[in-house]
């Protein structure tokens, strides 16, 4: 009825489990799962519920005050027609793989997590958000959890945009994507998407997925503007035990 999350538990130094709610899980089943977790010294349960089940009112026993995130997964199908051959696209662009993590990259990384549940949930250990996102970008640069990290510099050689990319089976995944707040509205985000599409097409990948938070209205509008479609929405609850 639940899944032990080893990585999360070790990282945050508390026992964490995941419960995925479907239409077959009764209130009794859910409460039994929470009781088992409590009796085994778990501190936190991530509870996932698909929006379709939420809206159907079949699941009415969850405490909506515990909703910490509404995760939106966007998807886009791309073809060779989406490849951008403009040579100017590569201006001030380079890979950050195996480079030293610097303040510019770290600053943008933190900015990408503005609406992250790990930043919003104040019950997590102090510094959890920063530690998590710093680890995320460092492991991406080290090519442990990403296949490519693309950065864009301005004319003063300051990094103003970044995107991390991963190929999983036949799908290209965007992990982190961000533009420094001082440079938003300059088309840097759309340039990152074009670079992303070129990268995946060069690797024979025709499907791109990316997730963001529903409360991150600007990000959702950005993906829709760039021809992504909503694949699914999941509600995430944090049940502290």
mmCIF file of C-alpha atoms in Angstrom:
data_model
loop_
_atom_site.group_PDB
_atom_site.id
_atom_site.type_symbol
_atom_site.label_atom_id
_atom_site.label_comp_id
_atom_site.label_asym_id
_atom_site.label_seq_id
_atom_site.Cartn_x
_atom_site.Cartn_y
_atom_site.Cartn_z
ATOM 1 C CA UNK A 1 0.000 0.000 0.000
ATOM 2 C CA UNK A 2 3.052 2.252 0.200
ATOM 3 C CA UNK A 3 6.590 2.467 -1.139
ATOM 4 C CA UNK A 4 9.635 3.173 0.976
ATOM 5 C CA UNK A 5 11.697 5.982 -0.555
ATOM 6 C CA UNK A 6 15.291 5.107 0.235
ATOM 7 C CA UNK A 7 16.918 8.053 -1.520
ATOM 8 C CA UNK A 8 14.621 10.666 0.012
ATOM 9 C CA UNK A 9 14.913 9.093 3.449
ATOM 10 C CA UNK A 10 18.699 9.082 3.335
ATOM 11 C CA UNK A 11 18.913 12.570 1.849
ATOM 12 C CA UNK A 12 16.607 14.280 4.350
ATOM 13 C CA UNK A 13 17.595 11.969 7.215
ATOM 14 C CA UNK A 14 13.983 11.090 8.010
ATOM 15 C CA UNK A 15 11.938 8.044 7.005
ATOM 16 C CA UNK A 16 9.767 8.889 3.983
ATOM 17 C CA UNK A 17 7.272 6.784 2.039
ATOM 18 C CA UNK A 18 5.091 7.303 -1.015
ATOM 19 C CA UNK A 19 1.421 6.391 -1.302
ATOM 20 C CA UNK A 20 -0.272 6.512 -4.698
ATOM 21 C CA UNK A 21 -4.029 6.849 -4.453
ATOM 22 C CA UNK A 22 -6.195 5.207 -7.118
ATOM 23 C CA UNK A 23 -9.917 4.663 -7.401
ATOM 24 C CA UNK A 24 -9.651 1.262 -5.714
ATOM 25 C CA UNK A 25 -8.076 2.538 -2.498
ATOM 26 C CA UNK A 26 -10.643 2.964 0.238
ATOM 27 C CA UNK A 27 -10.459 5.343 3.151
ATOM 28 C CA UNK A 28 -9.857 2.348 5.406
ATOM 29 C CA UNK A 29 -6.939 1.190 3.245
ATOM 30 C CA UNK A 30 -5.436 4.657 3.303
ATOM 31 C CA UNK A 31 -5.732 5.054 7.069
ATOM 32 C CA UNK A 32 -4.289 1.580 7.579
ATOM 33 C CA UNK A 33 -1.276 2.594 5.478
ATOM 34 C CA UNK A 34 -0.739 5.717 7.576
ATOM 35 C CA UNK A 35 -1.001 3.677 10.779
ATOM 36 C CA UNK A 36 1.569 1.173 9.523
ATOM 37 C CA UNK A 37 3.911 4.016 8.613
ATOM 38 C CA UNK A 38 3.493 5.606 12.036
ATOM 39 C CA UNK A 39 4.169 2.315 13.795
ATOM 40 C CA UNK A 40 7.374 1.951 11.773
ATOM 41 C CA UNK A 41 8.688 5.414 12.682
ATOM 42 C CA UNK A 42 8.079 7.106 9.351
ATOM 43 C CA UNK A 43 8.027 10.892 9.508
ATOM 44 C CA UNK A 44 6.476 11.796 6.172
ATOM 45 C CA UNK A 45 4.285 10.291 3.462
ATOM 46 C CA UNK A 46 4.120 11.774 -0.020
ATOM 47 C CA UNK A 47 0.582 11.081 -1.210
ATOM 48 C CA UNK A 48 -0.042 11.251 -4.959
ATOM 49 C CA UNK A 49 -3.501 11.598 -6.493
ATOM 50 C CA UNK A 50 -4.250 12.066 -10.177
ATOM 51 C CA UNK A 51 -6.423 15.100 -10.901
ATOM 52 C CA UNK A 52 -9.018 12.987 -12.701
ATOM 53 C CA UNK A 53 -9.623 10.986 -9.522
ATOM 54 C CA UNK A 54 -9.684 14.199 -7.485
ATOM 55 C CA UNK A 55 -12.345 15.750 -9.716
ATOM 56 C CA UNK A 56 -14.459 12.592 -9.838
ATOM 57 C CA UNK A 57 -15.127 12.931 -6.072
ATOM 58 C CA UNK A 58 -14.455 9.200 -5.675
ATOM 59 C CA UNK A 59 -11.622 10.090 -3.330
ATOM 60 C CA UNK A 60 -13.058 12.404 -0.694
ATOM 61 C CA UNK A 61 -11.174 11.367 2.397
ATOM 62 C CA UNK A 62 -7.902 13.227 1.843
ATOM 63 C CA UNK A 63 -7.180 16.442 3.725
ATOM 64 C CA UNK A 64 -6.917 19.143 1.062
ATOM 65 C CA UNK A 65 -5.110 21.422 3.506
ATOM 66 C CA UNK A 66 -2.167 19.062 3.048
ATOM 67 C CA UNK A 67 -1.892 19.632 -0.720
ATOM 68 C CA UNK A 68 1.642 20.915 -1.210
ATOM 69 C CA UNK A 69 1.893 20.737 -5.000
ATOM 70 C CA UNK A 70 -0.132 20.266 -8.156
ATOM 71 C CA UNK A 71 2.394 18.754 -10.529
ATOM 72 C CA UNK A 72 1.729 19.338 -14.216
ATOM 73 C CA UNK A 73 3.418 17.107 -16.780
ATOM 74 C CA UNK A 74 3.691 18.652 -20.229
ATOM 75 C CA UNK A 75 4.451 16.727 -23.404
ATOM 76 C CA UNK A 76 5.448 17.717 -26.918
ATOM 77 C CA UNK A 77 5.916 15.653 -30.049
ATOM 78 C CA UNK A 78 8.660 16.973 -32.329
ATOM 79 C CA UNK A 79 9.692 16.170 -35.893
ATOM 80 C CA UNK A 80 12.543 17.168 -38.192
ATOM 81 C CA UNK A 81 10.473 20.235 -39.054
ATOM 82 C CA UNK A 82 11.091 21.498 -35.513
ATOM 83 C CA UNK A 83 14.859 21.501 -35.985
ATOM 84 C CA UNK A 84 16.243 25.047 -35.930
ATOM 85 C CA UNK A 85 19.103 25.535 -38.395
ATOM 86 C CA UNK A 86 19.748 29.168 -37.463
ATOM 87 C CA UNK A 87 23.496 29.416 -36.817
ATOM 88 C CA UNK A 88 22.866 32.335 -34.442
ATOM 89 C CA UNK A 89 21.106 29.887 -32.117
ATOM 90 C CA UNK A 90 24.482 28.651 -30.882
ATOM 91 C CA UNK A 91 25.797 32.121 -30.045
ATOM 92 C CA UNK A 92 26.946 32.299 -26.396
ATOM 93 C CA UNK A 93 25.874 28.673 -25.874
ATOM 94 C CA UNK A 94 27.978 25.870 -24.441
ATOM 95 C CA UNK A 95 27.804 22.678 -22.425
ATOM 96 C CA UNK A 96 28.345 22.827 -18.675
ATOM 97 C CA UNK A 97 29.118 19.116 -18.317
ATOM 98 C CA UNK A 98 32.001 18.453 -15.938
ATOM 99 C CA UNK A 99 32.516 22.177 -15.310
ATOM 100 C CA UNK A 100 32.884 23.623 -11.848
ATOM 101 C CA UNK A 101 29.607 24.601 -10.233
ATOM 102 C CA UNK A 102 29.631 28.401 -9.957
ATOM 103 C CA UNK A 103 27.422 31.031 -8.362
ATOM 104 C CA UNK A 104 25.632 31.919 -11.634
ATOM 105 C CA UNK A 105 24.502 28.345 -12.230
ATOM 106 C CA UNK A 106 23.543 27.862 -8.590
ATOM 107 C CA UNK A 107 21.541 31.090 -8.517
ATOM 108 C CA UNK A 108 19.491 30.116 -11.575
ATOM 109 C CA UNK A 109 19.025 26.617 -10.188
ATOM 110 C CA UNK A 110 17.508 28.005 -6.998
ATOM 111 C CA UNK A 111 15.276 30.282 -9.068
ATOM 112 C CA UNK A 112 13.860 27.273 -10.940
ATOM 113 C CA UNK A 113 12.581 25.919 -7.617
ATOM 114 C CA UNK A 114 10.584 28.977 -6.595
ATOM 115 C CA UNK A 115 7.359 26.935 -6.408
ATOM 116 C CA UNK A 116 8.939 23.629 -5.370
ATOM 117 C CA UNK A 117 7.171 21.683 -2.628
ATOM 118 C CA UNK A 118 10.572 21.225 -1.008
ATOM 119 C CA UNK A 119 10.799 24.985 -0.617
ATOM 120 C CA UNK A 120 7.167 25.495 0.394
ATOM 121 C CA UNK A 121 7.024 22.810 3.086
ATOM 122 C CA UNK A 122 8.531 24.497 6.142
ATOM 123 C CA UNK A 123 8.399 21.254 8.138
ATOM 124 C CA UNK A 124 11.279 19.780 6.169
ATOM 125 C CA UNK A 125 14.709 20.093 7.817
ATOM 126 C CA UNK A 126 16.230 23.559 7.514
ATOM 127 C CA UNK A 127 18.135 24.019 4.260
ATOM 128 C CA UNK A 128 16.452 21.038 2.560
ATOM 129 C CA UNK A 129 15.480 22.944 -0.578
ATOM 130 C CA UNK A 130 18.918 24.446 -1.151
ATOM 131 C CA UNK A 131 20.679 21.170 -0.428
ATOM 132 C CA UNK A 132 18.371 19.255 -2.784
ATOM 133 C CA UNK A 133 18.654 21.653 -5.712
ATOM 134 C CA UNK A 134 22.402 22.072 -5.325
ATOM 135 C CA UNK A 135 22.743 18.292 -5.390
ATOM 136 C CA UNK A 136 20.424 18.112 -8.417
ATOM 137 C CA UNK A 137 22.465 20.527 -10.533
ATOM 138 C CA UNK A 138 25.804 19.110 -9.346
ATOM 139 C CA UNK A 139 24.788 15.557 -10.278
ATOM 140 C CA UNK A 140 23.507 16.888 -13.606
ATOM 141 C CA UNK A 141 26.807 18.607 -14.377
ATOM 142 C CA UNK A 142 28.641 15.420 -13.379
ATOM 143 C CA UNK A 143 26.436 13.514 -15.862
ATOM 144 C CA UNK A 144 25.067 11.277 -13.125
ATOM 145 C CA UNK A 145 21.400 12.175 -13.680
ATOM 146 C CA UNK A 146 21.538 14.179 -16.924
ATOM 147 C CA UNK A 147 22.949 13.578 -20.391
ATOM 148 C CA UNK A 148 23.525 17.248 -21.159
ATOM 149 C CA UNK A 149 23.519 20.601 -19.403
ATOM 150 C CA UNK A 150 23.287 23.596 -21.718
ATOM 151 C CA UNK A 151 24.041 27.120 -20.539
ATOM 152 C CA UNK A 152 23.625 30.499 -22.214
ATOM 153 C CA UNK A 153 25.921 33.428 -21.441
ATOM 154 C CA UNK A 154 25.382 37.126 -22.051
ATOM 155 C CA UNK A 155 27.993 39.315 -23.726
ATOM 156 C CA UNK A 156 29.731 39.809 -20.356
ATOM 157 C CA UNK A 157 30.143 36.024 -20.046
ATOM 158 C CA UNK A 158 27.612 35.828 -17.202
ATOM 159 C CA UNK A 159 25.403 32.740 -17.290
ATOM 160 C CA UNK A 160 21.789 33.814 -17.768
ATOM 161 C CA UNK A 161 20.039 30.560 -18.709
ATOM 162 C CA UNK A 162 20.368 26.806 -18.298
ATOM 163 C CA UNK A 163 18.611 23.560 -19.132
ATOM 164 C CA UNK A 164 19.343 19.956 -18.134
ATOM 165 C CA UNK A 165 18.381 17.128 -20.480
ATOM 166 C CA UNK A 166 17.986 13.375 -20.048
ATOM 167 C CA UNK A 167 17.030 10.614 -22.473
ATOM 168 C CA UNK A 168 14.967 7.824 -20.938
ATOM 169 C CA UNK A 169 14.074 5.093 -23.407
ATOM 170 C CA UNK A 170 12.364 6.974 -26.245
ATOM 171 C CA UNK A 171 11.523 10.142 -24.317
ATOM 172 C CA UNK A 172 13.564 13.277 -23.803
ATOM 173 C CA UNK A 173 13.139 14.816 -20.361
ATOM 174 C CA UNK A 174 13.790 18.382 -19.304
ATOM 175 C CA UNK A 175 14.934 18.369 -15.683
ATOM 176 C CA UNK A 176 15.812 21.939 -14.761
ATOM 177 C CA UNK A 177 15.175 24.922 -17.003
ATOM 178 C CA UNK A 178 15.634 28.491 -15.886
ATOM 179 C CA UNK A 179 16.452 32.035 -16.906
ATOM 180 C CA UNK A 180 17.972 34.538 -14.508
ATOM 181 C CA UNK A 181 15.254 36.884 -13.260
ATOM 182 C CA UNK A 182 17.177 39.867 -14.638
ATOM 183 C CA UNK A 183 16.929 38.487 -18.180
ATOM 184 C CA UNK A 184 13.388 37.198 -18.377
ATOM 185 C CA UNK A 185 11.309 38.427 -21.290
ATOM 186 C CA UNK A 186 14.321 38.439 -23.628
ATOM 187 C CA UNK A 187 13.516 35.176 -25.408
ATOM 188 C CA UNK A 188 16.157 33.161 -23.526
ATOM 189 C CA UNK A 189 13.630 30.530 -22.434
ATOM 190 C CA UNK A 190 12.399 29.963 -25.985
ATOM 191 C CA UNK A 191 16.019 29.691 -27.137
ATOM 192 C CA UNK A 192 16.597 26.981 -24.530
ATOM 193 C CA UNK A 193 13.588 25.069 -25.863
ATOM 194 C CA UNK A 194 14.966 25.272 -29.425
ATOM 195 C CA UNK A 195 18.349 24.024 -28.239
ATOM 196 C CA UNK A 196 16.592 21.255 -26.356
ATOM 197 C CA UNK A 197 14.638 20.202 -29.449
ATOM 198 C CA UNK A 198 17.769 20.183 -31.594
ATOM 199 C CA UNK A 199 19.579 18.047 -29.034
ATOM 200 C CA UNK A 200 16.823 15.462 -28.817
ATOM 201 C CA UNK A 201 16.257 15.335 -32.581
ATOM 202 C CA UNK A 202 19.991 14.772 -33.079
ATOM 203 C CA UNK A 203 19.562 11.771 -30.775
ATOM 204 C CA UNK A 204 16.483 10.453 -32.628
ATOM 205 C CA UNK A 205 14.095 11.447 -29.848
ATOM 206 C CA UNK A 206 10.676 12.776 -30.857
ATOM 207 C CA UNK A 207 8.903 13.142 -27.520
ATOM 208 C CA UNK A 208 9.746 15.718 -24.852
ATOM 209 C CA UNK A 209 8.334 15.787 -21.324
ATOM 210 C CA UNK A 210 8.754 18.368 -18.582
ATOM 211 C CA UNK A 211 7.040 18.914 -15.237
ATOM 212 C CA UNK A 212 6.270 22.076 -13.344
ATOM 213 C CA UNK A 213 3.871 23.273 -10.672
ATOM 214 C CA UNK A 214 0.344 24.363 -11.525
ATOM 215 C CA UNK A 215 0.852 27.383 -9.269
ATOM 216 C CA UNK A 216 3.770 28.400 -11.475
ATOM 217 C CA UNK A 217 1.424 30.148 -13.876
ATOM 218 C CA UNK A 218 4.165 31.767 -15.951
ATOM 219 C CA UNK A 219 5.904 28.436 -16.534
ATOM 220 C CA UNK A 220 2.641 26.780 -17.579
ATOM 221 C CA UNK A 221 1.920 29.611 -20.016
ATOM 222 C CA UNK A 222 5.478 29.329 -21.349
ATOM 223 C CA UNK A 223 5.135 25.641 -22.197
ATOM 224 C CA UNK A 224 1.737 26.119 -23.806
ATOM 225 C CA UNK A 225 3.175 28.996 -25.853
ATOM 226 C CA UNK A 226 5.917 26.657 -27.052
ATOM 227 C CA UNK A 227 3.366 24.069 -28.242
ATOM 228 C CA UNK A 228 3.519 21.689 -25.275
ATOM 229 C CA UNK A 229 0.302 20.018 -24.163
ATOM 230 C CA UNK A 230 -0.778 18.906 -20.713
ATOM 231 C CA UNK A 231 -0.321 15.158 -20.317
ATOM 232 C CA UNK A 232 -1.498 14.855 -16.711
ATOM 233 C CA UNK A 233 -1.844 16.669 -13.422
ATOM 234 C CA UNK A 234 -1.075 15.039 -10.073
ATOM 235 C CA UNK A 235 -1.962 16.419 -6.666
ATOM 236 C CA UNK A 236 0.738 15.842 -4.079
ATOM 237 C CA UNK A 237 0.021 15.870 -0.348
ATOM 238 C CA UNK A 238 2.552 15.875 2.453
ATOM 239 C CA UNK A 239 1.239 13.885 5.414
ATOM 240 C CA UNK A 240 3.491 14.406 8.410
ATOM 241 C CA UNK A 241 3.135 11.496 10.794
#
